[in-house]
Short mmCIF file of N, CA and C in Angstrom, two decimals:
data_model
loop_
_atom_site.label_atom_id
_atom_site.label_comp_id
_atom_site.label_asym_id
_atom_site.label_seq_id
_atom_site.Cartn_x
_atom_site.Cartn_y
_atom_site.Cartn_z
N MET A 1 0.84 -1.19 0.00
CA MET A 1 0.00 0.00 0.00
C MET A 1 0.88 1.25 0.00
N ILE A 2 0.48 2.25 -0.71
CA ILE A 2 1.24 3.49 -0.81
C ILE A 2 0.89 4.38 0.38
N SER A 3 1.93 4.91 1.03
CA SER A 3 1.73 5.75 2.21
C SER A 3 1.09 7.09 1.84
N GLU A 4 0.15 7.53 2.68
CA GLU A 4 -0.49 8.84 2.45
C GLU A 4 0.49 9.98 2.70
N ILE A 5 1.54 9.72 3.47
CA ILE A 5 2.52 10.75 3.79
C ILE A 5 3.57 10.84 2.70
N LYS A 6 4.04 9.70 2.20
CA LYS A 6 5.10 9.69 1.19
C LYS A 6 4.57 10.01 -0.21
N SER A 7 3.35 9.62 -0.49
CA SER A 7 2.78 9.92 -1.80
C SER A 7 2.31 11.37 -1.82
N VAL A 8 2.42 11.99 -2.98
CA VAL A 8 2.08 13.41 -3.11
C VAL A 8 1.21 13.66 -4.33
N TRP A 9 0.56 14.78 -4.31
CA TRP A 9 -0.15 15.30 -5.48
C TRP A 9 0.65 16.50 -5.97
N LEU A 10 0.97 16.52 -7.25
CA LEU A 10 1.64 17.66 -7.86
C LEU A 10 0.55 18.53 -8.47
N MET A 11 0.44 19.74 -7.95
CA MET A 11 -0.59 20.66 -8.44
C MET A 11 0.04 21.69 -9.36
N VAL A 12 -0.63 21.96 -10.47
CA VAL A 12 -0.18 22.94 -11.45
C VAL A 12 -1.27 24.00 -11.56
N MET A 13 -0.88 25.25 -11.29
CA MET A 13 -1.82 26.38 -11.39
C MET A 13 -1.20 27.37 -12.37
N PHE A 14 -1.96 27.80 -13.36
CA PHE A 14 -1.34 28.64 -14.38
C PHE A 14 -2.25 29.71 -14.93
N ASP A 15 -1.61 30.75 -15.43
CA ASP A 15 -2.23 31.80 -16.23
C ASP A 15 -1.40 31.91 -17.50
N LEU A 16 -2.04 31.75 -18.63
CA LEU A 16 -1.35 31.86 -19.90
C LEU A 16 -2.06 32.91 -20.75
N PRO A 17 -1.28 33.73 -21.46
CA PRO A 17 -1.93 34.72 -22.33
C PRO A 17 -2.64 34.01 -23.48
N VAL A 18 -3.80 34.53 -23.86
CA VAL A 18 -4.57 33.95 -24.97
C VAL A 18 -5.14 35.05 -25.87
N VAL A 19 -4.31 36.05 -26.13
CA VAL A 19 -4.76 37.17 -26.97
C VAL A 19 -4.58 36.83 -28.45
N SER A 20 -3.37 36.42 -28.81
CA SER A 20 -3.11 36.12 -30.22
C SER A 20 -3.47 34.67 -30.54
N ILE A 21 -3.55 34.38 -31.82
CA ILE A 21 -3.84 33.01 -32.26
C ILE A 21 -2.74 32.06 -31.79
N GLU A 22 -1.48 32.50 -31.88
CA GLU A 22 -0.36 31.66 -31.44
C GLU A 22 -0.42 31.39 -29.94
N GLU A 23 -0.79 32.38 -29.15
CA GLU A 23 -0.92 32.19 -27.70
C GLU A 23 -2.03 31.19 -27.38
N LYS A 24 -3.11 31.24 -28.14
CA LYS A 24 -4.21 30.28 -27.95
C LYS A 24 -3.74 28.86 -28.28
N ARG A 25 -2.93 28.73 -29.32
CA ARG A 25 -2.37 27.41 -29.68
C ARG A 25 -1.46 26.89 -28.55
N GLN A 26 -0.62 27.80 -28.02
CA GLN A 26 0.28 27.40 -26.94
C GLN A 26 -0.50 26.98 -25.70
N TYR A 27 -1.57 27.69 -25.40
CA TYR A 27 -2.43 27.34 -24.26
C TYR A 27 -3.01 25.94 -24.47
N THR A 28 -3.55 25.69 -25.66
CA THR A 28 -4.15 24.40 -25.97
C THR A 28 -3.11 23.28 -25.89
N ARG A 29 -1.92 23.53 -26.43
CA ARG A 29 -0.84 22.54 -26.38
C ARG A 29 -0.46 22.21 -24.93
N PHE A 30 -0.35 23.24 -24.09
CA PHE A 30 0.03 23.04 -22.69
C PHE A 30 -1.04 22.25 -21.95
N ARG A 31 -2.28 22.61 -22.17
CA ARG A 31 -3.40 21.93 -21.52
C ARG A 31 -3.46 20.46 -21.95
N LYS A 32 -3.30 20.20 -23.25
CA LYS A 32 -3.31 18.82 -23.74
C LYS A 32 -2.11 18.03 -23.21
N TYR A 33 -0.97 18.71 -23.06
CA TYR A 33 0.21 18.08 -22.49
C TYR A 33 -0.09 17.60 -21.07
N LEU A 34 -0.71 18.45 -20.25
CA LEU A 34 -1.06 18.08 -18.88
C LEU A 34 -1.99 16.86 -18.87
N LEU A 35 -2.99 16.87 -19.71
CA LEU A 35 -3.94 15.75 -19.76
C LEU A 35 -3.26 14.46 -20.22
N ARG A 36 -2.38 14.56 -21.22
CA ARG A 36 -1.63 13.39 -21.70
C ARG A 36 -0.75 12.80 -20.60
N GLU A 37 -0.21 13.68 -19.75
CA GLU A 37 0.67 13.23 -18.67
C GLU A 37 -0.12 12.69 -17.47
N GLY A 38 -1.44 12.70 -17.58
CA GLY A 38 -2.26 12.10 -16.52
C GLY A 38 -2.74 13.06 -15.46
N PHE A 39 -2.63 14.36 -15.70
CA PHE A 39 -3.13 15.35 -14.74
C PHE A 39 -4.66 15.42 -14.84
N LEU A 40 -5.29 15.63 -13.71
CA LEU A 40 -6.75 15.81 -13.65
C LEU A 40 -7.05 17.30 -13.57
N GLN A 41 -8.06 17.75 -14.29
CA GLN A 41 -8.44 19.15 -14.22
C GLN A 41 -9.34 19.34 -12.99
N LEU A 42 -8.87 20.18 -12.04
CA LEU A 42 -9.65 20.47 -10.84
C LEU A 42 -10.50 21.72 -11.03
N GLN A 43 -9.93 22.70 -11.73
CA GLN A 43 -10.62 23.94 -12.07
C GLN A 43 -10.08 24.38 -13.42
N PHE A 44 -10.52 25.53 -13.94
CA PHE A 44 -10.12 25.93 -15.29
C PHE A 44 -8.60 25.89 -15.49
N SER A 45 -7.83 26.47 -14.60
CA SER A 45 -6.38 26.50 -14.77
C SER A 45 -5.67 25.85 -13.59
N VAL A 46 -6.30 24.84 -13.01
CA VAL A 46 -5.70 24.11 -11.89
C VAL A 46 -5.79 22.62 -12.20
N TYR A 47 -4.64 21.97 -12.23
CA TYR A 47 -4.56 20.54 -12.54
C TYR A 47 -3.76 19.85 -11.44
N ALA A 48 -3.98 18.57 -11.25
CA ALA A 48 -3.25 17.82 -10.23
C ALA A 48 -2.98 16.40 -10.73
N LYS A 49 -1.86 15.86 -10.27
CA LYS A 49 -1.50 14.48 -10.62
C LYS A 49 -1.00 13.78 -9.36
N PHE A 50 -1.50 12.56 -9.15
CA PHE A 50 -1.03 11.75 -8.03
C PHE A 50 0.31 11.14 -8.38
N CYS A 51 1.26 11.24 -7.46
CA CYS A 51 2.59 10.65 -7.64
C CYS A 51 2.92 9.80 -6.41
N ALA A 52 3.50 8.64 -6.63
CA ALA A 52 3.78 7.71 -5.54
C ALA A 52 4.84 8.22 -4.58
N SER A 53 5.68 9.16 -5.05
CA SER A 53 6.75 9.69 -4.20
C SER A 53 7.11 11.11 -4.64
N ARG A 54 7.85 11.80 -3.78
CA ARG A 54 8.33 13.14 -4.12
C ARG A 54 9.29 13.07 -5.32
N GLU A 55 10.08 12.01 -5.38
CA GLU A 55 11.04 11.84 -6.47
C GLU A 55 10.30 11.73 -7.81
N ASN A 56 9.22 10.97 -7.81
CA ASN A 56 8.41 10.82 -9.01
C ASN A 56 7.80 12.17 -9.41
N ALA A 57 7.30 12.91 -8.43
CA ALA A 57 6.72 14.23 -8.69
C ALA A 57 7.78 15.18 -9.23
N GLN A 58 9.00 15.07 -8.72
CA GLN A 58 10.09 15.95 -9.17
C GLN A 58 10.38 15.73 -10.65
N LYS A 59 10.27 14.49 -11.12
CA LYS A 59 10.48 14.21 -12.55
C LYS A 59 9.45 14.95 -13.41
N TYR A 60 8.19 14.90 -12.98
CA TYR A 60 7.14 15.63 -13.71
C TYR A 60 7.39 17.13 -13.65
N LEU A 61 7.81 17.60 -12.48
CA LEU A 61 8.09 19.03 -12.31
C LEU A 61 9.17 19.47 -13.29
N ASN A 62 10.23 18.67 -13.42
CA ASN A 62 11.32 19.01 -14.35
C ASN A 62 10.83 19.03 -15.80
N HIS A 63 9.96 18.10 -16.17
CA HIS A 63 9.41 18.07 -17.54
C HIS A 63 8.51 19.29 -17.77
N LEU A 64 7.74 19.66 -16.74
CA LEU A 64 6.84 20.81 -16.87
C LEU A 64 7.61 22.10 -17.12
N LYS A 65 8.77 22.23 -16.53
CA LYS A 65 9.59 23.44 -16.72
C LYS A 65 9.87 23.66 -18.21
N GLU A 66 10.05 22.56 -18.93
CA GLU A 66 10.33 22.64 -20.37
C GLU A 66 9.08 22.92 -21.20
N ALA A 67 7.92 22.59 -20.67
CA ALA A 67 6.67 22.70 -21.44
C ALA A 67 5.96 24.04 -21.29
N VAL A 68 6.41 24.89 -20.36
CA VAL A 68 5.72 26.16 -20.11
C VAL A 68 5.88 27.09 -21.31
N PRO A 69 4.79 27.60 -21.87
CA PRO A 69 4.87 28.53 -22.99
C PRO A 69 5.49 29.86 -22.57
N PRO A 70 6.10 30.57 -23.52
CA PRO A 70 6.65 31.89 -23.21
C PRO A 70 5.52 32.81 -22.73
N GLY A 71 5.81 33.59 -21.73
CA GLY A 71 4.79 34.51 -21.22
C GLY A 71 3.84 33.86 -20.23
N GLY A 72 3.99 32.57 -20.02
CA GLY A 72 3.10 31.86 -19.10
C GLY A 72 3.56 32.00 -17.66
N LYS A 73 2.60 32.05 -16.75
CA LYS A 73 2.89 32.07 -15.32
C LYS A 73 2.35 30.77 -14.75
N VAL A 74 3.26 29.94 -14.24
CA VAL A 74 2.88 28.62 -13.74
C VAL A 74 3.43 28.45 -12.33
N ARG A 75 2.58 27.96 -11.45
CA ARG A 75 3.01 27.63 -10.08
C ARG A 75 2.81 26.14 -9.89
N LEU A 76 3.78 25.53 -9.24
CA LEU A 76 3.74 24.09 -8.96
C LEU A 76 3.81 23.90 -7.46
N LEU A 77 3.01 22.99 -6.96
CA LEU A 77 2.94 22.75 -5.53
C LEU A 77 2.81 21.26 -5.28
N MET A 78 3.62 20.73 -4.37
CA MET A 78 3.50 19.33 -3.97
C MET A 78 2.85 19.28 -2.59
N ILE A 79 1.78 18.51 -2.48
CA ILE A 79 1.15 18.31 -1.18
C ILE A 79 0.95 16.81 -0.96
N THR A 80 0.96 16.41 0.30
CA THR A 80 0.81 14.98 0.59
C THR A 80 -0.60 14.52 0.22
N ASP A 81 -0.72 13.21 0.02
CA ASP A 81 -2.03 12.64 -0.28
C ASP A 81 -3.01 12.92 0.86
N LYS A 82 -2.51 12.90 2.08
CA LYS A 82 -3.35 13.19 3.25
C LYS A 82 -3.88 14.62 3.18
N GLN A 83 -3.00 15.59 2.89
CA GLN A 83 -3.43 16.99 2.78
C GLN A 83 -4.44 17.15 1.64
N PHE A 84 -4.19 16.50 0.52
CA PHE A 84 -5.10 16.59 -0.63
C PHE A 84 -6.46 16.03 -0.25
N GLY A 85 -6.45 14.91 0.48
CA GLY A 85 -7.70 14.28 0.90
C GLY A 85 -8.49 15.13 1.88
N ASP A 86 -7.80 16.02 2.60
CA ASP A 86 -8.47 16.90 3.56
C ASP A 86 -9.07 18.14 2.89
N MET A 87 -8.82 18.31 1.60
CA MET A 87 -9.34 19.47 0.88
C MET A 87 -10.87 19.43 0.87
N VAL A 88 -11.47 20.59 0.96
CA VAL A 88 -12.93 20.71 0.87
C VAL A 88 -13.24 21.33 -0.48
N SER A 89 -14.13 20.71 -1.24
CA SER A 89 -14.52 21.23 -2.55
C SER A 89 -15.96 21.72 -2.47
N LEU A 90 -16.15 22.99 -2.75
CA LEU A 90 -17.48 23.59 -2.74
C LEU A 90 -17.91 23.90 -4.16
N TYR A 91 -19.09 23.46 -4.52
CA TYR A 91 -19.66 23.72 -5.84
C TYR A 91 -20.99 24.41 -5.60
N GLY A 92 -20.97 25.73 -5.65
CA GLY A 92 -22.18 26.47 -5.28
C GLY A 92 -22.43 26.22 -3.81
N LYS A 93 -23.58 25.73 -3.47
CA LYS A 93 -23.92 25.44 -2.07
C LYS A 93 -23.60 24.00 -1.69
N ARG A 94 -23.25 23.17 -2.69
CA ARG A 94 -23.00 21.75 -2.43
C ARG A 94 -21.54 21.52 -2.05
N ILE A 95 -21.32 20.56 -1.18
CA ILE A 95 -19.97 20.09 -0.87
C ILE A 95 -19.82 18.76 -1.58
N GLU A 96 -18.75 18.62 -2.37
CA GLU A 96 -18.54 17.38 -3.10
C GLU A 96 -17.26 16.71 -2.64
N GLU A 97 -17.19 15.43 -2.92
CA GLU A 97 -16.04 14.64 -2.53
C GLU A 97 -14.82 15.03 -3.36
N VAL A 98 -13.66 15.02 -2.72
CA VAL A 98 -12.39 15.33 -3.38
C VAL A 98 -11.98 14.14 -4.25
N GLU A 99 -11.28 14.41 -5.35
CA GLU A 99 -10.80 13.35 -6.22
C GLU A 99 -9.97 12.36 -5.41
N LYS A 100 -10.07 11.11 -5.77
CA LYS A 100 -9.33 10.05 -5.08
C LYS A 100 -8.07 9.69 -5.85
N LYS A 101 -7.07 9.20 -5.10
CA LYS A 101 -5.87 8.73 -5.78
C LYS A 101 -6.23 7.48 -6.58
N PRO A 102 -5.47 7.19 -7.64
CA PRO A 102 -5.77 6.02 -8.46
C PRO A 102 -5.66 4.73 -7.64
N GLU A 103 -6.49 3.76 -7.95
CA GLU A 103 -6.44 2.47 -7.27
C GLU A 103 -5.12 1.75 -7.56
N GLN A 104 -4.63 1.95 -8.77
CA GLN A 104 -3.42 1.28 -9.20
C GLN A 104 -2.58 2.29 -9.95
N LEU A 105 -1.27 2.29 -9.70
CA LEU A 105 -0.39 3.18 -10.43
C LEU A 105 -0.20 2.67 -11.84
N LEU A 106 -0.18 3.58 -12.79
CA LEU A 106 0.05 3.20 -14.18
C LEU A 106 1.55 3.14 -14.44
N LEU A 107 2.01 2.07 -15.03
CA LEU A 107 3.42 1.92 -15.37
C LEU A 107 3.55 1.93 -16.88
N PHE A 108 4.51 2.71 -17.35
CA PHE A 108 4.73 2.80 -18.80
C PHE A 108 6.08 2.24 -19.14
#
């Protein structure tokens, strides 16, 4: 079983310019890159990925540094699975359950 303390969620929060056609393409490319890498969309510009360890998350963090479009503002945050599980999600007046870590890690 994966420890809730050792496993982390890598959160990506970003603002990208989307004024020109090229900026819109870069935004779309970055968003599709996150989805291809297995990130879940939590909000419009907030994505998260479950990682079994900090070392694993660091690898994704290093790859993300290369994928950021020019002019983009991106913040990355690692939080433990326990902290992520303690998050409260409000949708209007409803409280909904937080996303769960995957039942099984995907190996490529």
